[in-house]
Short mmCIF file of C-alpha atoms and ligand atoms in Angstrom, two decimals:
data_model
loop_
_atom_site.label_atom_id
_atom_site.label_comp_id
_atom_site.label_asym_id
_atom_site.label_seq_id
_atom_site.Cartn_x
_atom_site.Cartn_y
_atom_site.Cartn_z
CA MET A 1297 -3.88 -24.24 -18.52
CA ASP A 1298 -2.67 -20.89 -19.83
CA PHE A 1299 -3.79 -18.04 -17.53
CA ALA A 1300 -1.85 -15.32 -19.35
CA TYR A 1301 -3.74 -12.60 -21.19
CA HIS A 1302 -2.89 -12.58 -24.89
CA TYR A 1303 -3.23 -9.25 -26.65
CA THR A 1304 -4.88 -9.11 -30.05
CA ALA A 1305 -3.00 -7.96 -33.15
CA ALA A 1306 -4.80 -4.60 -33.02
CA GLN A 1307 -3.78 -4.16 -29.37
CA GLU A 1308 -0.16 -5.00 -30.20
CA THR A 1309 -0.28 -2.40 -32.98
CA PHE A 1310 -1.44 0.14 -30.41
CA ARG A 1311 1.51 -0.88 -28.20
CA GLN A 1312 3.86 0.00 -31.05
CA GLU A 1313 2.14 3.38 -31.30
CA VAL A 1314 2.73 4.00 -27.58
CA LYS A 1315 6.37 2.89 -27.85
CA ALA A 1316 6.98 5.15 -30.83
CA TRP A 1317 5.36 8.11 -29.05
CA LEU A 1318 7.53 7.57 -25.97
CA ALA A 1319 10.67 7.20 -28.08
CA GLU A 1320 9.84 10.52 -29.73
CA HIS A 1321 9.01 12.40 -26.51
CA VAL A 1322 11.37 10.91 -23.91
CA PRO A 1323 15.12 11.05 -24.71
CA SER A 1324 16.84 7.79 -23.79
CA HIS A 1325 18.95 9.37 -21.02
CA ILE A 1326 15.82 10.52 -19.13
CA LYS A 1327 14.96 8.13 -16.28
CA ALA A 1328 13.01 8.39 -13.04
CA PRO A 1329 15.43 8.99 -10.13
CA VAL A 1330 16.03 6.08 -7.74
CA ASP A 1331 14.71 8.25 -4.90
CA SER A 1332 11.91 10.56 -6.00
CA GLU A 1333 13.02 12.97 -3.25
CA PHE A 1334 15.99 13.79 -5.46
CA MET A 1335 14.09 14.94 -8.51
CA ARG A 1336 16.23 17.78 -9.91
CA GLY A 1337 14.55 21.00 -11.02
CA ASP A 1338 15.05 20.44 -14.75
CA LEU A 1339 13.93 16.80 -14.48
CA TYR A 1340 10.82 17.92 -12.58
CA ASP A 1341 10.06 20.45 -15.31
CA PHE A 1342 10.55 17.79 -17.98
CA ALA A 1343 8.23 15.39 -16.12
CA LEU A 1344 5.62 18.13 -15.72
CA GLU A 1345 5.66 18.88 -19.45
CA LEU A 1346 5.53 15.16 -20.31
CA ARG A 1347 2.56 14.81 -17.98
CA ARG A 1348 0.75 17.55 -19.91
CA LYS A 1349 1.53 15.89 -23.25
CA LEU A 1350 0.31 12.52 -21.99
CA GLY A 1351 -2.80 14.20 -20.60
CA HIS A 1352 -3.68 15.94 -23.84
CA LYS A 1353 -3.32 12.60 -25.64
CA GLY A 1354 -5.84 11.13 -23.18
CA TRP A 1355 -3.22 8.75 -21.79
CA LEU A 1356 -3.25 9.98 -18.18
CA ALA A 1357 -6.81 8.68 -17.76
CA PRO A 1358 -7.21 6.40 -20.77
CA THR A 1359 -10.54 4.81 -19.84
CA LEU A 1360 -12.37 7.99 -18.81
CA PRO A 1361 -14.71 9.84 -21.20
CA THR A 1362 -13.10 12.22 -23.70
CA ALA A 1363 -15.70 14.85 -22.70
CA TYR A 1364 -13.87 15.20 -19.36
CA GLY A 1365 -10.33 14.92 -20.75
CA GLY A 1366 -9.93 11.15 -20.66
CA GLY A 1367 -8.90 8.93 -23.55
CA GLY A 1368 -12.18 7.03 -24.08
CA LEU A 1369 -10.11 3.84 -24.54
CA SER A 1370 -10.70 0.25 -23.45
CA VAL A 1371 -9.20 -1.17 -20.26
CA GLU A 1372 -6.88 -3.37 -22.35
CA LEU A 1373 -5.39 -0.36 -24.13
CA ALA A 1374 -5.07 1.45 -20.80
CA VAL A 1375 -3.08 -1.51 -19.47
CA ILE A 1376 -0.79 -1.38 -22.50
CA ILE A 1377 -0.12 2.33 -21.94
CA GLU A 1378 0.71 1.66 -18.29
CA GLU A 1379 2.98 -1.26 -19.18
CA GLU A 1380 4.96 0.87 -21.61
CA LEU A 1381 5.23 3.84 -19.24
CA ARG A 1382 6.52 1.55 -16.51
CA ARG A 1383 8.89 -0.26 -18.81
CA ARG A 1384 10.35 3.09 -19.87
CA LYS A 1385 10.71 4.18 -16.19
CA ILE A 1386 9.64 7.73 -16.99
CA PRO A 1387 9.97 10.39 -14.27
CA THR A 1388 6.56 11.32 -12.89
CA VAL A 1389 5.23 14.38 -11.14
CA PHE A 1390 3.08 13.60 -8.12
CA SER A 1391 -0.57 14.53 -8.42
CA ASN A 1392 -3.02 12.54 -6.34
CA PRO A 1393 -5.43 10.79 -8.76
CA LEU A 1394 -7.91 9.98 -5.99
CA VAL A 1395 -9.55 13.33 -6.57
CA ILE A 1396 -11.03 11.95 -9.79
CA PRO A 1397 -13.46 9.31 -8.43
CA ALA A 1398 -14.87 11.79 -5.89
CA ILE A 1399 -15.74 14.29 -8.62
CA LEU A 1400 -17.04 11.61 -10.99
CA VAL A 1401 -19.37 10.12 -8.38
CA TRP A 1402 -20.43 13.18 -6.36
CA GLY A 1403 -19.80 16.22 -8.57
CA THR A 1404 -22.50 17.95 -10.59
CA GLU A 1405 -22.15 17.98 -14.37
CA GLU A 1406 -20.93 21.58 -14.13
CA GLN A 1407 -18.29 20.59 -11.57
CA LYS A 1408 -17.12 17.67 -13.70
CA LYS A 1409 -16.66 20.03 -16.64
CA LYS A 1410 -15.02 22.66 -14.45
CA PHE A 1411 -12.47 20.46 -12.63
CA LEU A 1412 -11.83 17.26 -14.60
CA PRO A 1413 -10.37 18.45 -17.93
CA GLY A 1414 -7.53 20.39 -16.24
CA ILE A 1415 -6.71 17.40 -14.04
CA LEU A 1416 -6.99 14.72 -16.75
CA HIS A 1417 -5.04 16.84 -19.25
CA GLY A 1418 -2.19 17.01 -16.73
CA GLU A 1419 -2.48 20.79 -16.34
CA LYS A 1420 -3.56 20.77 -12.68
CA ILE A 1421 -1.78 19.11 -9.75
CA CYS A 1422 -3.86 17.82 -6.81
CA TYR A 1423 -2.92 16.99 -3.21
CA GLN A 1424 -5.10 15.04 -0.79
CA ASN A 1425 -6.05 17.32 2.11
CA PHE A 1426 -7.47 14.79 4.61
CA THR A 1427 -5.35 14.14 7.71
CA GLU A 1428 -5.34 16.48 10.71
CA PRO A 1429 -3.20 16.29 13.85
CA GLN A 1430 -6.09 14.73 15.83
CA ALA A 1431 -7.81 13.07 12.86
CA GLY A 1432 -5.60 10.49 11.16
CA SER A 1433 -7.06 6.99 11.43
CA ASP A 1434 -10.14 8.60 12.98
CA LEU A 1435 -10.79 10.75 9.92
CA ALA A 1436 -14.37 11.56 10.98
CA ASN A 1437 -12.87 13.68 13.76
CA VAL A 1438 -11.83 16.43 11.31
CA GLN A 1439 -11.89 19.80 13.09
CA SER A 1440 -11.00 22.27 10.31
CA ARG A 1441 -13.98 24.54 9.90
CA ALA A 1442 -15.81 25.91 6.84
CA VAL A 1443 -18.32 28.73 7.37
CA ASN A 1444 -20.90 29.47 4.67
CA LEU A 1445 -21.13 33.09 3.50
CA GLY A 1446 -23.56 32.36 0.67
CA ASP A 1447 -21.51 32.50 -2.51
CA GLU A 1448 -18.34 31.38 -0.75
CA TRP A 1449 -16.99 29.46 2.23
CA VAL A 1450 -14.35 30.67 4.67
CA ILE A 1451 -12.02 27.91 5.81
CA ASN A 1452 -9.78 27.75 8.88
CA GLY A 1453 -7.78 24.84 10.20
CA GLN A 1454 -4.74 22.63 9.73
CA LYS A 1455 -3.94 19.49 7.76
CA ILE A 1456 -0.83 17.35 8.09
CA PHE A 1457 1.11 14.70 6.11
CA VAL A 1458 -0.32 16.04 2.84
CA SER A 1459 1.77 14.41 0.10
CA GLY A 1460 3.02 16.41 -2.83
CA GLY A 1461 5.93 17.50 -4.93
CA GLY A 1462 6.43 21.00 -3.55
CA PRO A 1463 4.51 23.88 -1.96
CA GLY A 1464 4.35 25.96 -5.13
CA LYS A 1465 3.40 23.02 -7.35
CA ALA A 1466 -0.14 22.25 -6.15
CA ASP A 1467 -3.23 23.65 -7.83
CA TRP A 1468 -5.97 21.91 -5.81
CA LEU A 1469 -6.21 20.59 -2.26
CA PHE A 1470 -9.14 18.21 -1.92
CA GLY A 1471 -10.71 16.84 1.24
CA PRO A 1472 -13.21 17.02 4.10
CA ILE A 1473 -13.76 20.10 6.29
CA MET A 1474 -16.33 20.48 9.09
CA THR A 1475 -19.36 22.50 7.92
CA ASP A 1476 -21.73 21.93 10.85
CA PRO A 1477 -20.32 21.41 14.37
CA ASP A 1478 -23.85 20.69 15.69
CA ALA A 1479 -24.55 17.83 13.28
CA PRO A 1480 -23.78 14.22 14.26
CA ARG A 1481 -20.49 12.52 13.35
CA HIS A 1482 -20.32 11.47 9.66
CA ARG A 1483 -23.00 14.09 8.82
CA ASN A 1484 -21.05 17.22 9.78
CA LEU A 1485 -18.52 17.52 6.95
CA GLY A 1486 -18.33 19.02 3.49
CA TYR A 1487 -15.79 18.06 0.83
CA PHE A 1488 -13.89 20.94 -0.76
CA MET A 1489 -11.70 21.57 -3.77
CA ILE A 1490 -9.51 24.35 -2.36
CA PRO A 1491 -7.34 26.29 -4.83
CA ALA A 1492 -3.85 25.97 -3.33
CA THR A 1493 -3.03 29.54 -4.33
CA THR A 1494 -5.88 30.97 -2.21
CA GLN A 1495 -4.75 33.71 0.17
CA GLY A 1496 -4.42 32.19 3.65
CA ILE A 1497 -3.21 28.76 2.43
CA THR A 1498 0.41 27.87 3.24
CA LEU A 1499 2.27 24.60 2.79
CA THR A 1500 5.32 23.79 4.94
CA PRO A 1501 7.39 20.64 4.36
CA LEU A 1502 7.82 18.05 7.10
CA ASP A 1503 11.22 16.41 7.65
CA LEU A 1504 10.38 12.70 7.53
CA MET A 1505 12.51 9.57 7.04
CA ASN A 1506 11.34 9.40 3.42
CA GLY A 1507 12.28 13.00 2.69
CA ARG A 1508 10.42 16.30 2.58
CA ASN A 1509 7.46 15.49 0.33
CA GLN A 1510 4.77 15.65 3.02
CA TYR A 1511 3.36 19.02 4.08
CA ILE A 1512 1.57 20.81 6.86
CA VAL A 1513 -1.23 22.84 5.29
CA MET A 1514 -2.37 25.91 7.22
CA MET A 1515 -5.74 27.33 6.20
CA GLU A 1516 -6.34 30.80 7.63
CA ASP A 1517 -9.48 32.67 6.53
CA ALA A 1518 -9.21 31.07 3.10
CA HIS A 1519 -12.16 32.12 0.90
CA VAL A 1520 -13.36 29.34 -1.42
CA PRO A 1521 -16.17 29.72 -4.02
CA ALA A 1522 -19.42 27.92 -3.16
CA ASP A 1523 -19.28 25.67 -6.22
CA HIS A 1524 -16.03 24.13 -4.95
CA LEU A 1525 -18.06 22.04 -2.49
CA ILE A 1526 -18.34 18.53 -3.97
CA GLY A 1527 -21.52 16.77 -2.80
CA GLY A 1528 -23.87 18.29 -0.23
CA ASP A 1529 -22.63 20.39 2.69
CA HIS A 1530 -23.29 17.41 5.02
CA GLN A 1531 -22.00 14.70 2.65
CA GLY A 1532 -18.23 15.21 3.01
CA TRP A 1533 -17.78 11.92 4.85
CA GLN A 1534 -19.56 10.00 2.10
CA VAL A 1535 -17.46 11.69 -0.61
CA ALA A 1536 -14.28 10.89 1.35
CA GLN A 1537 -15.37 7.25 1.52
CA THR A 1538 -15.47 7.07 -2.29
CA VAL A 1539 -11.85 8.30 -2.28
CA LEU A 1540 -10.81 5.85 0.44
CA GLU A 1541 -12.49 2.94 -1.35
CA GLN A 1542 -9.90 3.42 -4.09
CA GLU A 1543 -7.03 4.35 -1.80
CA HIS A 1544 -7.54 1.14 0.18
CA GLY A 1545 -6.85 -0.86 -2.97
CA GLY A 1546 -10.35 -1.17 -4.44
CA GLY A 1547 -9.18 -0.15 -7.92
CA GLY A 1548 -6.31 -2.64 -8.03
CA GLN A 1549 -3.36 -2.73 -10.41
CA PRO A 1550 -3.04 -4.79 -13.57
CA HIS A 1551 0.63 -5.76 -13.16
CA LEU A 1552 2.95 -8.05 -11.27
CA ILE A 1553 5.86 -5.61 -11.20
CA ASP A 1554 8.25 -5.44 -8.25
CA GLN A 1555 11.57 -3.82 -9.12
CA ASP A 1556 12.89 -4.28 -5.55
CA LEU A 1557 12.31 -8.02 -5.81
CA ASP A 1558 13.97 -8.13 -9.24
CA ASN A 1559 16.97 -6.24 -7.81
CA PHE A 1560 17.17 -8.65 -4.89
CA ILE A 1561 17.13 -11.72 -7.12
CA GLU A 1562 19.82 -10.19 -9.36
CA PHE A 1563 21.96 -9.33 -6.32
CA VAL A 1564 21.76 -12.87 -4.97
CA GLY A 1565 22.48 -14.30 -8.42
CA ASN A 1566 25.72 -12.31 -8.71
CA ALA A 1567 27.03 -12.11 -5.14
CA SER A 1568 29.36 -14.50 -3.39
CA ARG A 1569 30.10 -15.07 0.27
CA ASP A 1570 33.18 -16.85 1.63
CA GLY A 1571 34.24 -17.65 -1.91
CA ARG A 1572 31.01 -19.39 -2.84
CA PRO A 1573 28.01 -18.14 -4.83
CA MET A 1574 25.46 -16.75 -2.42
CA SER A 1575 22.72 -18.47 -4.41
CA GLU A 1576 24.03 -21.88 -3.24
CA ASP A 1577 23.17 -21.10 0.38
CA PRO A 1578 19.86 -22.88 1.23
CA LEU A 1579 18.94 -20.17 3.76
CA VAL A 1580 19.37 -17.47 1.11
CA GLN A 1581 17.31 -19.53 -1.34
CA GLN A 1582 14.58 -19.75 1.29
CA GLN A 1583 14.55 -15.97 1.86
CA VAL A 1584 14.39 -15.28 -1.88
CA ALA A 1585 11.57 -17.77 -2.35
CA GLU A 1586 9.56 -16.21 0.48
CA CYS A 1587 10.09 -12.72 -0.96
CA TYR A 1588 8.95 -13.96 -4.35
CA ILE A 1589 5.81 -15.64 -3.01
CA ASP A 1590 4.82 -12.67 -0.84
CA SER A 1591 5.33 -10.19 -3.65
CA HIS A 1592 3.41 -12.25 -6.17
CA ALA A 1593 0.55 -12.95 -3.75
CA SER A 1594 0.23 -9.20 -3.26
CA GLY A 1595 0.35 -8.60 -7.00
CA LEU A 1596 -2.36 -11.20 -7.59
CA PHE A 1597 -4.71 -9.61 -5.03
CA SER A 1598 -4.15 -6.33 -6.79
CA MET A 1599 -4.78 -7.80 -10.24
CA ARG A 1600 -7.95 -9.46 -8.98
CA ASN A 1601 -9.19 -6.11 -7.66
CA HIS A 1602 -8.38 -4.44 -10.97
CA TRP A 1603 -10.54 -7.02 -12.71
CA LEU A 1604 -13.33 -6.76 -10.12
CA TYR A 1605 -13.30 -2.97 -10.39
CA HIS A 1606 -13.46 -2.83 -14.17
CA SER A 1607 -16.10 -5.55 -14.33
CA LYS A 1608 -18.21 -3.32 -12.03
CA SER A 1609 -18.35 -5.92 -9.27
CA GLU A 1610 -19.42 -5.04 -5.75
CA LEU A 1611 -16.36 -5.22 -3.46
CA THR A 1612 -16.46 -5.95 0.26
CA TYR A 1613 -13.15 -6.71 2.04
CA GLU A 1614 -11.01 -7.09 -1.10
CA GLY A 1615 -9.57 -3.57 -1.23
CA SER A 1616 -8.32 -3.61 2.35
CA GLN A 1617 -7.17 -7.21 1.98
CA SER A 1618 -4.94 -6.12 -0.89
CA SER A 1619 -3.76 -3.00 0.95
CA LEU A 1620 -2.98 -5.01 4.09
CA GLN A 1621 -1.04 -7.65 2.17
CA ARG A 1622 0.92 -4.95 0.33
CA LYS A 1623 1.88 -3.17 3.55
CA LEU A 1624 2.81 -6.42 5.34
CA PHE A 1625 4.82 -7.96 2.53
CA GLY A 1626 6.80 -4.72 2.19
CA LEU A 1627 7.88 -5.01 5.82
CA ARG A 1628 8.61 -8.72 5.57
CA ASN A 1629 10.59 -8.42 2.35
CA ALA A 1630 12.63 -5.53 3.73
CA ASP A 1631 13.57 -7.74 6.70
CA ARG A 1632 14.49 -10.64 4.43
CA MET A 1633 16.59 -8.46 2.13
CA ARG A 1634 18.43 -7.00 5.10
CA ALA A 1635 19.13 -10.50 6.43
CA VAL A 1636 20.65 -11.59 3.09
CA MET A 1637 22.29 -8.39 1.79
CA GLY A 1638 23.48 -7.09 5.13
CA PRO A 1639 24.81 -3.51 5.16
CA TYR A 1640 24.74 -3.37 1.34
CA CYS A 1641 21.04 -2.64 1.46
CA LEU A 1642 21.67 0.29 3.80
CA LEU A 1643 23.99 2.14 1.41
CA GLY A 1644 22.26 5.29 0.19
CA ILE A 1645 22.17 6.82 -3.27
CA ASP A 1646 25.36 8.85 -2.61
CA GLU A 1647 27.44 5.77 -1.76
CA GLN A 1648 29.57 4.50 -4.63
CA ARG A 1649 29.22 0.85 -3.58
CA ALA A 1650 25.45 1.03 -3.20
CA PRO A 1651 23.88 -1.70 -5.34
CA PHE A 1652 21.30 -0.58 -7.92
CA GLY A 1653 22.14 3.07 -7.29
CA GLY A 1654 20.86 2.85 -3.69
CA ALA A 1655 17.38 1.49 -4.53
CA PRO A 1656 17.49 -1.20 -1.78
CA GLU A 1657 18.11 1.48 0.85
CA VAL A 1658 15.18 3.54 -0.47
CA PHE A 1659 13.05 0.38 -0.21
CA GLN A 1660 14.13 -0.19 3.42
CA ARG A 1661 12.74 3.23 4.35
CA SER A 1662 9.72 3.23 2.08
CA SER A 1663 8.55 -0.19 3.32
CA LEU A 1664 8.10 1.39 6.76
CA VAL A 1665 6.63 4.65 5.50
CA ARG A 1666 4.14 2.94 3.17
CA THR A 1667 2.35 1.32 6.10
CA HIS A 1668 0.72 4.69 6.90
CA PRO A 1669 -0.89 6.42 3.90
CA GLY A 1670 -4.47 5.42 3.14
CA GLY A 1671 -4.96 3.71 6.51
CA THR A 1672 -2.50 1.83 8.68
CA ILE A 1673 -2.16 -1.96 9.01
CA GLU A 1674 -4.47 -1.95 12.04
CA VAL A 1675 -7.07 0.16 10.25
CA GLN A 1676 -7.14 -2.22 7.27
CA LYS A 1677 -7.80 -5.09 9.69
CA VAL A 1678 -10.64 -3.11 11.30
CA ILE A 1679 -12.21 -2.53 7.86
CA ILE A 1680 -11.89 -6.19 6.86
CA ALA A 1681 -13.56 -7.28 10.10
CA ARG A 1682 -16.41 -4.82 9.57
CA ARG A 1683 -16.95 -5.96 6.01
CA LEU A 1684 -16.83 -9.62 6.92
CA GLY A 1685 -19.60 -8.91 9.44
CA ILE A 1686 -17.57 -9.96 12.49
CA SER A 1687 -17.33 -6.51 14.12
CA LYS A 1688 -19.97 -4.71 16.16
CA THR A 1689 -19.88 -2.05 13.38
CA ARG A 1690 -20.94 -3.27 9.94
CA GLU A 1691 -20.03 -1.42 6.78
CA SER A 1692 -20.26 -1.92 3.05
CA ALA A 1693 -18.33 -0.45 0.15
CA ALA A 1694 -18.77 3.21 -0.79
CA PRO A 1695 -19.93 3.97 -4.34
CA THR A 1696 -17.16 4.20 -6.94
CA PRO A 1697 -17.34 5.48 -10.53
CA GLN A 1698 -17.98 1.84 -11.53
CA THR A 1699 -20.78 1.12 -9.05
CA ALA A 1700 -22.39 4.54 -8.40
CA GLY A 1701 -26.07 4.68 -9.21
CA ARG A 1702 -26.55 1.03 -8.31
CA LYS A 1703 -26.36 1.55 -4.53
CA ASN A 1704 -28.78 3.02 -2.02
CA GLY A 1705 -27.70 6.45 -0.92
CA SER A 1706 -25.42 7.13 -3.87
CA PRO A 1707 -26.29 9.92 -6.28
C1 FAD B 1264 4.25 9.04 3.65
C2 FAD B 1264 2.87 9.47 4.06
C3 FAD B 1264 2.05 10.07 3.13
C4 FAD B 1264 0.79 10.51 3.50
N1 FAD B 1264 0.04 11.17 2.57
C5 FAD B 1264 -1.11 11.77 2.96
C6 FAD B 1264 -1.82 12.62 2.06
O1 FAD B 1264 -1.43 12.81 0.90
N2 FAD B 1264 -2.94 13.23 2.49
C7 FAD B 1264 -3.41 13.06 3.75
O2 FAD B 1264 -4.43 13.65 4.07
N3 FAD B 1264 -2.77 12.24 4.64
C8 FAD B 1264 -1.62 11.61 4.28
N4 FAD B 1264 -0.93 10.81 5.16
C9 FAD B 1264 -1.46 10.62 6.50
C10 FAD B 1264 -1.97 9.18 6.74
O3 FAD B 1264 -3.22 9.00 6.10
C11 FAD B 1264 -2.06 9.00 8.27
O4 FAD B 1264 -0.73 8.95 8.73
C12 FAD B 1264 -2.78 7.74 8.64
O5 FAD B 1264 -4.13 7.85 8.33
C13 FAD B 1264 -2.63 7.44 10.14
O6 FAD B 1264 -2.98 8.55 10.90
P1 FAD B 1264 -2.01 9.10 12.03
O7 FAD B 1264 -0.64 9.25 11.46
O8 FAD B 1264 -2.66 10.29 12.66
O9 FAD B 1264 -1.90 7.93 13.11
P2 FAD B 1264 -2.94 7.61 14.27
O10 FAD B 1264 -4.32 7.59 13.71
O11 FAD B 1264 -2.67 8.54 15.41
O12 FAD B 1264 -2.54 6.14 14.65
C14 FAD B 1264 -1.45 5.84 15.54
C15 FAD B 1264 -1.40 4.34 15.71
O13 FAD B 1264 -2.64 3.87 16.30
C16 FAD B 1264 -3.20 2.82 15.52
N5 FAD B 1264 -4.67 2.91 15.52
C17 FAD B 1264 -5.41 4.03 15.28
N6 FAD B 1264 -6.73 3.73 15.34
C18 FAD B 1264 -6.82 2.40 15.60
C19 FAD B 1264 -7.94 1.50 15.78
N7 FAD B 1264 -9.20 1.90 15.67
N8 FAD B 1264 -7.64 0.21 16.05
C20 FAD B 1264 -6.34 -0.22 16.14
N9 FAD B 1264 -5.27 0.59 16.00
C21 FAD B 1264 -5.51 1.88 15.72
C22 FAD B 1264 -2.67 3.07 14.11
O14 FAD B 1264 -2.65 1.88 13.36
C23 FAD B 1264 -1.25 3.59 14.37
O15 FAD B 1264 -0.37 2.51 14.56
C24 FAD B 1264 0.32 10.31 4.82
C25 FAD B 1264 1.15 9.68 5.75
C26 FAD B 1264 2.41 9.27 5.39
C27 FAD B 1264 3.29 8.62 6.43
#
């Protein structure tokens, strides 16, 4: 049986259109850097401009309505755009897309028109302003405080590990802030779109093993207009859940692409040890096969979720299942690659003998780092247990742009 999706002639014509557009707008020498930490200034500027051009074509958010700055295209055409962008390995500027579902589900029509076009046209860069020093996995414990002055809120507090591409690059910081210290947990937060240029907001980079792309955000008497509160002033937790539903893998991905796996297979295919091709070693073959299976299993979970999401299905554990598998296989494959490649996979991008320009070394670090954002391995297991009904706490999926309006409690 043939499980592959076969594009129609009209869809393949659209692919040619995308290819031609990319050939026109991205010179052939332009490529994403092996380590995004080392994005040079001029490359960043190029990527920012390309992002704007893609946005104005509707290709940053191809399936979303044109009225908000999306492309109004089918899922199939959106997949084609993504395939071609990935194939071309274009440099990308980081802007957290998870802001979009929160506004679509919980924003008023005025807020959708105010915030979405700038974001979807690639003009505005967004960072996720969730984690606090004492509120990481326990996000409901957010302590930053917003005080209502009528036509504006005054915000004080601190966030940490906020991912971005530079302090001066962000336009919006989105996330939960405590609005009512007397209200019960999960009913005491509001969800704010904070302009990053507001007086009193400062971003300071953290020195982490994956570079300096995570920030401490200090918020000191920052005045934010009242209409930057998304959802009610006690609904911040619920809005955050819509974001986390996607961040935990609920939106899925339509591709089975794993460049680190492809590199590994190529390395093994070309390398020799003790005068014999490495690929003849049964232990190496076993490690490669396990890498391949783990990576593809993860990709299939992700593809399933992409299909479930776009067919408007109600998800339970599937998002966290996919997220958990992705985090675990990353760790396992990094171990396997180290066992086979030895010190070669620890040579950084500056080392002349580093294979694939140092990509395996970047993967060694990122496999560890990626276990944290959007909920750790343990947290994904907690969510799966709750959604399978085997925990003392039961929970169901938060509304997403695909399911909102069909669930109790959603707008
Ligand atoms: C590279 C990177 C990018 C990030 N990007 C962002 C961002 O853009 N925006 C943002 O707001 N945040 C971001 N984060 C923060 C991330 O969401 C948190 O690191 C994560 O939620 C874990 O919180 P924590 O670091 O405070 O760890 P803690 O919550 O303190 O957890 C410490 C350990 O305890 C375990 N643990 C905690 N609770 C439980 C439990 N109930 N049961 C079992 N074990 C538990 C955890 O699994 C972990 O091993 C990022 C983090 C990293 C590393």
